[in-house]
Amino acid sequence: MVNIVLFGPPGAGKGTQSEKIIAKYGLKHISTGDLFRKHLGEGTDLGKKAQSFMDNGKLVPDEVVIGMVDETINEFKTAPGFIFDGFPRTVAQAEALDALLAKHETSIACMIMLNVPEEELKKRLLERGKTSGRADDQNEEKINVRIQEYLNKTVPVAEFYTHQNKICKVNGVGSIEGIFDQISLAIDGHYA
Ligand code: ADP
């Protein structure tokens, strides 16, 4: 199994690049944001637990997220590997992910970090909000809360993977293909 964490702030292009990674490497995509939106749409208990946090741009509590990821990994345990998108977003989630993968005798191969300046992020999110139907993309205040949550709680996750020597930094500004080429180079190193 080759398991990848795709890391970066809201609007960094994780979803776009995930699609390309899935097409090329056949990995199973686990996007916690997508999973929550699905639960919300279906009105499940989990969706109800997540809703107020998501509506305000805050992170959903760790135990709710970790339980959902555990279930998803179990459901797809025969996949050739996973690409985690929007997860882990706190150090507690990163520690839990290591433990979950260890149960399946596997681990994270690398963490790809997409770097994008804050002004560019805000521009992209507001632009996406025009067509995505996502309320959290249409309001500048909510976008600011999400970026603050990222800076306060998620940036330390990069340090966690730096200590494990698993971090690979990619410039997230440029053409979609050019960025994907850099990501591919990083992933290919783990198929040698
Ligand atoms: P983006 O990266 O564009 O902000 P996502 O689709 O990844 O958006 O997430 C949308 C919302 O879902 C987040 O603002 C947060 O409320 C919730 N969420 C998603 N993933 C996590 C996570 N790993 N931990 C906590 N909350 C999460």
PDB file of C-alpha atoms and ligand atoms in Angstrom:
ATOM      1  CA  MET A   1       0.000   0.000   0.000  1.00  0.00           C
ATOM      2  CA  VAL A   2       1.176   3.529  -0.753  1.00  0.00           C
ATOM      3  CA  ASN A   3      -0.666   6.064   1.411  1.00  0.00           C
ATOM      4  CA  ILE A   4      -0.348   9.783   0.782  1.00  0.00           C
ATOM      5  CA  VAL A   5      -1.466  12.818   2.791  1.00  0.00           C
ATOM      6  CA  LEU A   6      -2.281  15.813   0.616  1.00  0.00           C
ATOM      7  CA  PHE A   7      -1.853  18.829   2.842  1.00  0.00           C
ATOM      8  CA  GLY A   8      -2.522  22.536   2.422  1.00  0.00           C
ATOM      9  CA  PRO A   9      -4.824  25.401   3.393  1.00  0.00           C
ATOM     10  CA  PRO A  10      -8.445  25.725   2.209  1.00  0.00           C
ATOM     11  CA  GLY A  11      -8.346  26.610  -1.477  1.00  0.00           C
ATOM     12  CA  ALA A  12      -4.850  25.201  -2.077  1.00  0.00           C
ATOM     13  CA  GLY A  13      -6.111  22.890  -4.833  1.00  0.00           C
ATOM     14  CA  LYS A  14      -6.197  19.612  -2.897  1.00  0.00           C
ATOM     15  CA  GLY A  15      -9.436  18.444  -4.511  1.00  0.00           C
ATOM     16  CA  THR A  16      -8.253  19.220  -8.055  1.00  0.00           C
ATOM     17  CA  GLN A  17      -4.909  17.487  -7.570  1.00  0.00           C
ATOM     18  CA  SER A  18      -6.537  14.528  -5.767  1.00  0.00           C
ATOM     19  CA  GLU A  19      -8.591  13.765  -8.867  1.00  0.00           C
ATOM     20  CA  LYS A  20      -5.437  13.598 -10.964  1.00  0.00           C
ATOM     21  CA  ILE A  21      -3.593  11.453  -8.399  1.00  0.00           C
ATOM     22  CA  ILE A  22      -6.516   8.997  -8.256  1.00  0.00           C
ATOM     23  CA  ALA A  23      -6.618   8.740 -12.063  1.00  0.00           C
ATOM     24  CA  LYS A  24      -2.882   8.062 -12.312  1.00  0.00           C
ATOM     25  CA  TYR A  25      -2.210   5.872  -9.261  1.00  0.00           C
ATOM     26  CA  GLY A  26      -5.591   4.274  -8.538  1.00  0.00           C
ATOM     27  CA  LEU A  27      -5.545   5.303  -4.890  1.00  0.00           C
ATOM     28  CA  LYS A  28      -8.757   5.475  -2.849  1.00  0.00           C
ATOM     29  CA  HIS A  29      -9.690   9.089  -2.082  1.00  0.00           C
ATOM     30  CA  ILE A  30     -10.647   9.893   1.516  1.00  0.00           C
ATOM     31  CA  SER A  31     -11.717  13.552   1.707  1.00  0.00           C
ATOM     32  CA  THR A  32     -13.167  14.307   5.133  1.00  0.00           C
ATOM     33  CA  GLY A  33     -14.823  17.488   3.782  1.00  0.00           C
ATOM     34  CA  ASP A  34     -16.594  15.461   1.046  1.00  0.00           C
ATOM     35  CA  LEU A  35     -17.595  12.762   3.552  1.00  0.00           C
ATOM     36  CA  PHE A  36     -19.083  15.362   5.900  1.00  0.00           C
ATOM     37  CA  ARG A  37     -20.987  17.033   3.064  1.00  0.00           C
ATOM     38  CA  LYS A  38     -22.401  13.612   2.110  1.00  0.00           C
ATOM     39  CA  HIS A  39     -23.523  12.975   5.702  1.00  0.00           C
ATOM     40  CA  LEU A  40     -25.035  16.454   5.839  1.00  0.00           C
ATOM     41  CA  GLY A  41     -26.927  15.843   2.609  1.00  0.00           C
ATOM     42  CA  GLU A  42     -28.261  12.528   3.900  1.00  0.00           C
ATOM     43  CA  GLY A  43     -29.160  14.014   7.288  1.00  0.00           C
ATOM     44  CA  THR A  44     -27.297  11.332   9.291  1.00  0.00           C
ATOM     45  CA  ASP A  45     -26.499  11.733  13.017  1.00  0.00           C
ATOM     46  CA  LEU A  46     -22.868  12.297  12.117  1.00  0.00           C
ATOM     47  CA  GLY A  47     -23.907  15.018   9.662  1.00  0.00           C
ATOM     48  CA  LYS A  48     -25.945  16.697  12.394  1.00  0.00           C
ATOM     49  CA  LYS A  49     -22.929  16.612  14.748  1.00  0.00           C
ATOM     50  CA  ALA A  50     -20.692  18.244  12.114  1.00  0.00           C
ATOM     51  CA  GLN A  51     -23.105  20.853  10.756  1.00  0.00           C
ATOM     52  CA  SER A  52     -22.710  23.763  13.182  1.00  0.00           C
ATOM     53  CA  PHE A  53     -18.905  23.504  13.064  1.00  0.00           C
ATOM     54  CA  MET A  54     -18.821  23.427   9.273  1.00  0.00           C
ATOM     55  CA  ASP A  55     -21.331  26.266   8.952  1.00  0.00           C
ATOM     56  CA  ASN A  56     -19.056  28.462  11.058  1.00  0.00           C
ATOM     57  CA  GLY A  57     -15.793  27.450   9.382  1.00  0.00           C
ATOM     58  CA  LYS A  58     -14.563  25.711  12.553  1.00  0.00           C
ATOM     59  CA  LEU A  59     -12.972  22.278  12.694  1.00  0.00           C
ATOM     60  CA  VAL A  60     -15.249  19.364  13.591  1.00  0.00           C
ATOM     61  CA  PRO A  61     -14.138  17.683  16.891  1.00  0.00           C
ATOM     62  CA  ASP A  62     -11.341  15.152  16.463  1.00  0.00           C
ATOM     63  CA  GLU A  63     -13.251  12.117  17.773  1.00  0.00           C
ATOM     64  CA  VAL A  64     -16.032  12.627  15.209  1.00  0.00           C
ATOM     65  CA  VAL A  65     -13.557  12.908  12.315  1.00  0.00           C
ATOM     66  CA  ILE A  66     -11.358  10.016  13.443  1.00  0.00           C
ATOM     67  CA  GLY A  67     -14.339   7.661  13.855  1.00  0.00           C
ATOM     68  CA  MET A  68     -15.514   8.469  10.338  1.00  0.00           C
ATOM     69  CA  VAL A  69     -12.045   7.881   8.832  1.00  0.00           C
ATOM     70  CA  ASP A  70     -11.655   4.595  10.744  1.00  0.00           C
ATOM     71  CA  GLU A  71     -14.933   3.363   9.251  1.00  0.00           C
ATOM     72  CA  THR A  72     -13.916   4.408   5.739  1.00  0.00           C
ATOM     73  CA  ILE A  73     -10.501   2.730   5.913  1.00  0.00           C
ATOM     74  CA  ASN A  74     -12.161  -0.495   7.101  1.00  0.00           C
ATOM     75  CA  GLU A  75     -14.668  -0.327   4.286  1.00  0.00           C
ATOM     76  CA  PHE A  76     -11.946   0.017   1.618  1.00  0.00           C
ATOM     77  CA  LYS A  77      -9.125  -1.986   3.186  1.00  0.00           C
ATOM     78  CA  THR A  78      -8.421  -3.848  -0.075  1.00  0.00           C
ATOM     79  CA  ALA A  79      -7.581  -0.575  -1.891  1.00  0.00           C
ATOM     80  CA  PRO A  80      -4.035  -0.254  -3.300  1.00  0.00           C
ATOM     81  CA  GLY A  81      -3.539   2.752  -1.025  1.00  0.00           C
ATOM     82  CA  PHE A  82      -5.257   5.889   0.203  1.00  0.00           C
ATOM     83  CA  ILE A  83      -4.985   9.554  -0.533  1.00  0.00           C
ATOM     84  CA  PHE A  84      -6.044  11.565   2.503  1.00  0.00           C
ATOM     85  CA  ASP A  85      -7.382  14.997   1.554  1.00  0.00           C
ATOM     86  CA  GLY A  86      -8.265  17.525   4.273  1.00  0.00           C
ATOM     87  CA  PHE A  87      -7.173  15.015   6.931  1.00  0.00           C
ATOM     88  CA  PRO A  88      -5.309  15.000   9.295  1.00  0.00           C
ATOM     89  CA  ARG A  89      -6.020  18.612  10.284  1.00  0.00           C
ATOM     90  CA  THR A  90      -4.775  18.444  13.888  1.00  0.00           C
ATOM     91  CA  VAL A  91      -1.825  16.693  15.529  1.00  0.00           C
ATOM     92  CA  ALA A  92      -4.284  14.430  17.414  1.00  0.00           C
ATOM     93  CA  GLN A  93      -5.760  13.364  14.060  1.00  0.00           C
ATOM     94  CA  ALA A  94      -2.256  12.681  12.666  1.00  0.00           C
ATOM     95  CA  GLU A  95      -1.426  10.481  15.665  1.00  0.00           C
ATOM     96  CA  ALA A  96      -4.742   8.659  15.330  1.00  0.00           C
ATOM     97  CA  LEU A  97      -4.146   8.092  11.615  1.00  0.00           C
ATOM     98  CA  ASP A  98      -0.775   6.446  12.312  1.00  0.00           C
ATOM     99  CA  ALA A  99      -2.509   4.121  14.787  1.00  0.00           C
ATOM    100  CA  LEU A 100      -5.356   3.309  12.374  1.00  0.00           C
ATOM    101  CA  LEU A 101      -2.937   2.476   9.561  1.00  0.00           C
ATOM    102  CA  ALA A 102      -0.755   0.391  11.897  1.00  0.00           C
ATOM    103  CA  LYS A 103      -3.819  -1.807  12.578  1.00  0.00           C
ATOM    104  CA  HIS A 104      -3.761  -2.580   8.845  1.00  0.00           C
ATOM    105  CA  GLU A 105       0.027  -3.032   8.896  1.00  0.00           C
ATOM    106  CA  THR A 106       0.650   0.013   6.753  1.00  0.00           C
ATOM    107  CA  SER A 107       1.719   3.654   7.178  1.00  0.00           C
ATOM    108  CA  ILE A 108       1.933   7.075   5.499  1.00  0.00           C
ATOM    109  CA  ALA A 109       4.542   7.116   2.713  1.00  0.00           C
ATOM    110  CA  CYS A 110       4.663  10.887   2.291  1.00  0.00           C
ATOM    111  CA  MET A 111       2.906  14.124   3.032  1.00  0.00           C
ATOM    112  CA  ILE A 112       2.655  16.492   0.103  1.00  0.00           C
ATOM    113  CA  MET A 113       2.313  20.103   1.179  1.00  0.00           C
ATOM    114  CA  LEU A 114       0.784  22.567  -1.282  1.00  0.00           C
ATOM    115  CA  ASN A 115       2.002  26.104  -0.560  1.00  0.00           C
ATOM    116  CA  VAL A 116      -0.237  29.004  -1.639  1.00  0.00           C
ATOM    117  CA  PRO A 117      -0.142  32.617  -0.338  1.00  0.00           C
ATOM    118  CA  GLU A 118      -3.126  33.758   1.748  1.00  0.00           C
ATOM    119  CA  GLU A 119      -4.355  36.453  -0.668  1.00  0.00           C
ATOM    120  CA  GLU A 120      -4.461  33.914  -3.515  1.00  0.00           C
ATOM    121  CA  LEU A 121      -6.428  31.478  -1.289  1.00  0.00           C
ATOM    122  CA  LYS A 122      -9.121  34.044  -0.510  1.00  0.00           C
ATOM    123  CA  LYS A 123      -9.448  34.933  -4.186  1.00  0.00           C
ATOM    124  CA  ARG A 124      -9.797  31.268  -5.190  1.00  0.00           C
ATOM    125  CA  LEU A 125     -12.329  30.433  -2.453  1.00  0.00           C
ATOM    126  CA  LEU A 126     -14.581  33.402  -3.282  1.00  0.00           C
ATOM    127  CA  GLU A 127     -14.364  32.466  -6.966  1.00  0.00           C
ATOM    128  CA  ARG A 128     -15.254  28.823  -6.159  1.00  0.00           C
ATOM    129  CA  GLY A 129     -18.161  30.072  -4.028  1.00  0.00           C
ATOM    130  CA  LYS A 130     -19.847  31.474  -7.144  1.00  0.00           C
ATOM    131  CA  THR A 131     -20.410  27.971  -8.516  1.00  0.00           C
ATOM    132  CA  SER A 132     -19.715  25.388  -5.759  1.00  0.00           C
ATOM    133  CA  GLY A 133     -22.939  25.957  -3.839  1.00  0.00           C
ATOM    134  CA  ARG A 134     -20.822  25.809  -0.666  1.00  0.00           C
ATOM    135  CA  ALA A 135     -22.026  28.419   1.835  1.00  0.00           C
ATOM    136  CA  ASP A 136     -18.600  28.386   3.533  1.00  0.00           C
ATOM    137  CA  ASP A 137     -17.019  29.647   0.288  1.00  0.00           C
ATOM    138  CA  GLN A 138     -19.370  32.587  -0.162  1.00  0.00           C
ATOM    139  CA  ASN A 139     -18.650  34.573   2.947  1.00  0.00           C
ATOM    140  CA  GLU A 140     -15.361  36.344   3.573  1.00  0.00           C
ATOM    141  CA  GLU A 141     -15.717  36.112   7.347  1.00  0.00           C
ATOM    142  CA  LYS A 142     -16.093  32.307   7.197  1.00  0.00           C
ATOM    143  CA  ILE A 143     -13.135  32.063   4.857  1.00  0.00           C
ATOM    144  CA  ASN A 144     -11.047  34.019   7.362  1.00  0.00           C
ATOM    145  CA  VAL A 145     -12.131  31.679  10.200  1.00  0.00           C
ATOM    146  CA  ARG A 146     -11.129  28.646   8.094  1.00  0.00           C
ATOM    147  CA  ILE A 147      -7.714  30.137   7.337  1.00  0.00           C
ATOM    148  CA  GLN A 148      -7.231  30.962  11.047  1.00  0.00           C
ATOM    149  CA  GLU A 149      -8.197  27.387  12.022  1.00  0.00           C
ATOM    150  CA  TYR A 150      -5.627  26.176   9.495  1.00  0.00           C
ATOM    151  CA  LEU A 151      -2.872  28.432  10.864  1.00  0.00           C
ATOM    152  CA  ASN A 152      -3.625  27.617  14.526  1.00  0.00           C
ATOM    153  CA  LYS A 153      -4.446  23.911  14.446  1.00  0.00           C
ATOM    154  CA  THR A 154      -3.339  22.432  11.131  1.00  0.00           C
ATOM    155  CA  VAL A 155       0.095  23.971  10.517  1.00  0.00           C
ATOM    156  CA  PRO A 156       1.522  21.954  13.493  1.00  0.00           C
ATOM    157  CA  VAL A 157       0.640  18.790  11.533  1.00  0.00           C
ATOM    158  CA  ALA A 158       3.392  19.738   9.043  1.00  0.00           C
ATOM    159  CA  GLU A 159       5.882  19.640  11.906  1.00  0.00           C
ATOM    160  CA  PHE A 160       4.605  16.188  12.890  1.00  0.00           C
ATOM    161  CA  TYR A 161       5.453  14.816   9.430  1.00  0.00           C
ATOM    162  CA  THR A 162       8.714  16.797   9.244  1.00  0.00           C
ATOM    163  CA  HIS A 163       9.857  14.883  12.334  1.00  0.00           C
ATOM    164  CA  GLN A 164       8.990  11.656  10.549  1.00  0.00           C
ATOM    165  CA  ASN A 165      10.958  12.868   7.517  1.00  0.00           C
ATOM    166  CA  LYS A 166       7.927  12.479   5.279  1.00  0.00           C
ATOM    167  CA  ILE A 167       7.253  15.992   4.074  1.00  0.00           C
ATOM    168  CA  CYS A 168       7.512  17.085   0.460  1.00  0.00           C
ATOM    169  CA  LYS A 169       6.801  20.752  -0.355  1.00  0.00           C
ATOM    170  CA  VAL A 170       5.192  21.708  -3.645  1.00  0.00           C
ATOM    171  CA  ASN A 171       4.490  25.216  -4.947  1.00  0.00           C
ATOM    172  CA  GLY A 172       0.694  25.342  -5.320  1.00  0.00           C
ATOM    173  CA  VAL A 173       0.738  28.393  -7.621  1.00  0.00           C
ATOM    174  CA  GLY A 174       1.088  27.709 -11.345  1.00  0.00           C
ATOM    175  CA  SER A 175      -0.611  25.531 -13.929  1.00  0.00           C
ATOM    176  CA  ILE A 176      -2.604  22.499 -12.739  1.00  0.00           C
ATOM    177  CA  GLU A 177      -0.398  20.246 -14.900  1.00  0.00           C
ATOM    178  CA  GLY A 178       2.846  21.808 -13.673  1.00  0.00           C
ATOM    179  CA  ILE A 179       1.808  21.319 -10.048  1.00  0.00           C
ATOM    180  CA  PHE A 180       0.737  17.750 -10.772  1.00  0.00           C
ATOM    181  CA  ASP A 181       4.144  16.996 -12.346  1.00  0.00           C
ATOM    182  CA  GLN A 182       5.837  18.006  -9.097  1.00  0.00           C
ATOM    183  CA  ILE A 183       3.408  15.869  -7.067  1.00  0.00           C
ATOM    184  CA  SER A 184       3.965  12.884  -9.378  1.00  0.00           C
ATOM    185  CA  LEU A 185       7.721  13.142  -8.893  1.00  0.00           C
ATOM    186  CA  ALA A 186       7.218  13.007  -5.125  1.00  0.00           C
ATOM    187  CA  ILE A 187       4.870  10.001  -5.324  1.00  0.00           C
ATOM    188  CA  ASP A 188       6.941   8.074  -7.873  1.00  0.00           C
ATOM    189  CA  GLY A 189       9.791   7.932  -5.366  1.00  0.00           C
ATOM    190  CA  HIS A 190       7.619   5.602  -3.270  1.00  0.00           C
ATOM    191  CA  TYR A 191       6.947   3.136  -6.073  1.00  0.00           C
ATOM    192  CA  ALA A 192      10.642   2.495  -6.792  1.00  0.00           C
TER     193      ALA A 192
HETATM  194  P1  ADP B   1     -11.594  23.320   2.666  1.00  0.00           P
HETATM  195  O1  ADP B   1     -10.277  22.582   2.668  1.00  0.00           O
HETATM  196  O2  ADP B   1     -11.931  23.934   1.360  1.00  0.00           O
HETATM  197  O3  ADP B   1     -11.774  24.275   3.816  1.00  0.00           O
HETATM  198  P2  ADP B   1     -13.058  20.838   3.243  1.00  0.00           P
HETATM  199  O4  ADP B   1     -14.035  20.428   2.235  1.00  0.00           O
HETATM  200  O5  ADP B   1     -11.822  20.024   3.409  1.00  0.00           O
HETATM  201  O6  ADP B   1     -12.760  22.346   2.897  1.00  0.00           O
HETATM  202  O7  ADP B   1     -13.762  20.961   4.687  1.00  0.00           O
HETATM  203  C1  ADP B   1     -14.936  21.692   4.912  1.00  0.00           C
HETATM  204  C2  ADP B   1     -15.241  21.747   6.415  1.00  0.00           C
HETATM  205  O8  ADP B   1     -15.404  20.400   6.911  1.00  0.00           O
HETATM  206  C3  ADP B   1     -14.123  22.336   7.291  1.00  0.00           C
HETATM  207  O9  ADP B   1     -14.213  23.748   7.373  1.00  0.00           O
HETATM  208  C4  ADP B   1     -14.435  21.658   8.641  1.00  0.00           C
HETATM  209  O10 ADP B   1     -15.536  22.252   9.301  1.00  0.00           O
HETATM  210  C5  ADP B   1     -14.864  20.261   8.229  1.00  0.00           C
HETATM  211  N1  ADP B   1     -13.724  19.316   8.170  1.00  0.00           N
HETATM  212  C6  ADP B   1     -13.266  18.665   7.061  1.00  0.00           C
HETATM  213  N2  ADP B   1     -12.232  17.873   7.357  1.00  0.00           N
HETATM  214  C7  ADP B   1     -11.996  18.022   8.693  1.00  0.00           C
HETATM  215  C8  ADP B   1     -11.044  17.478   9.609  1.00  0.00           C
HETATM  216  N3  ADP B   1     -10.101  16.617   9.213  1.00  0.00           N
HETATM  217  N4  ADP B   1     -11.118  17.859  10.915  1.00  0.00           N
HETATM  218  C9  ADP B   1     -12.046  18.726  11.335  1.00  0.00           C
HETATM  219  N5  ADP B   1     -12.980  19.281  10.531  1.00  0.00           N
HETATM  220  C10 ADP B   1     -12.947  18.941   9.218  1.00  0.00           C
END
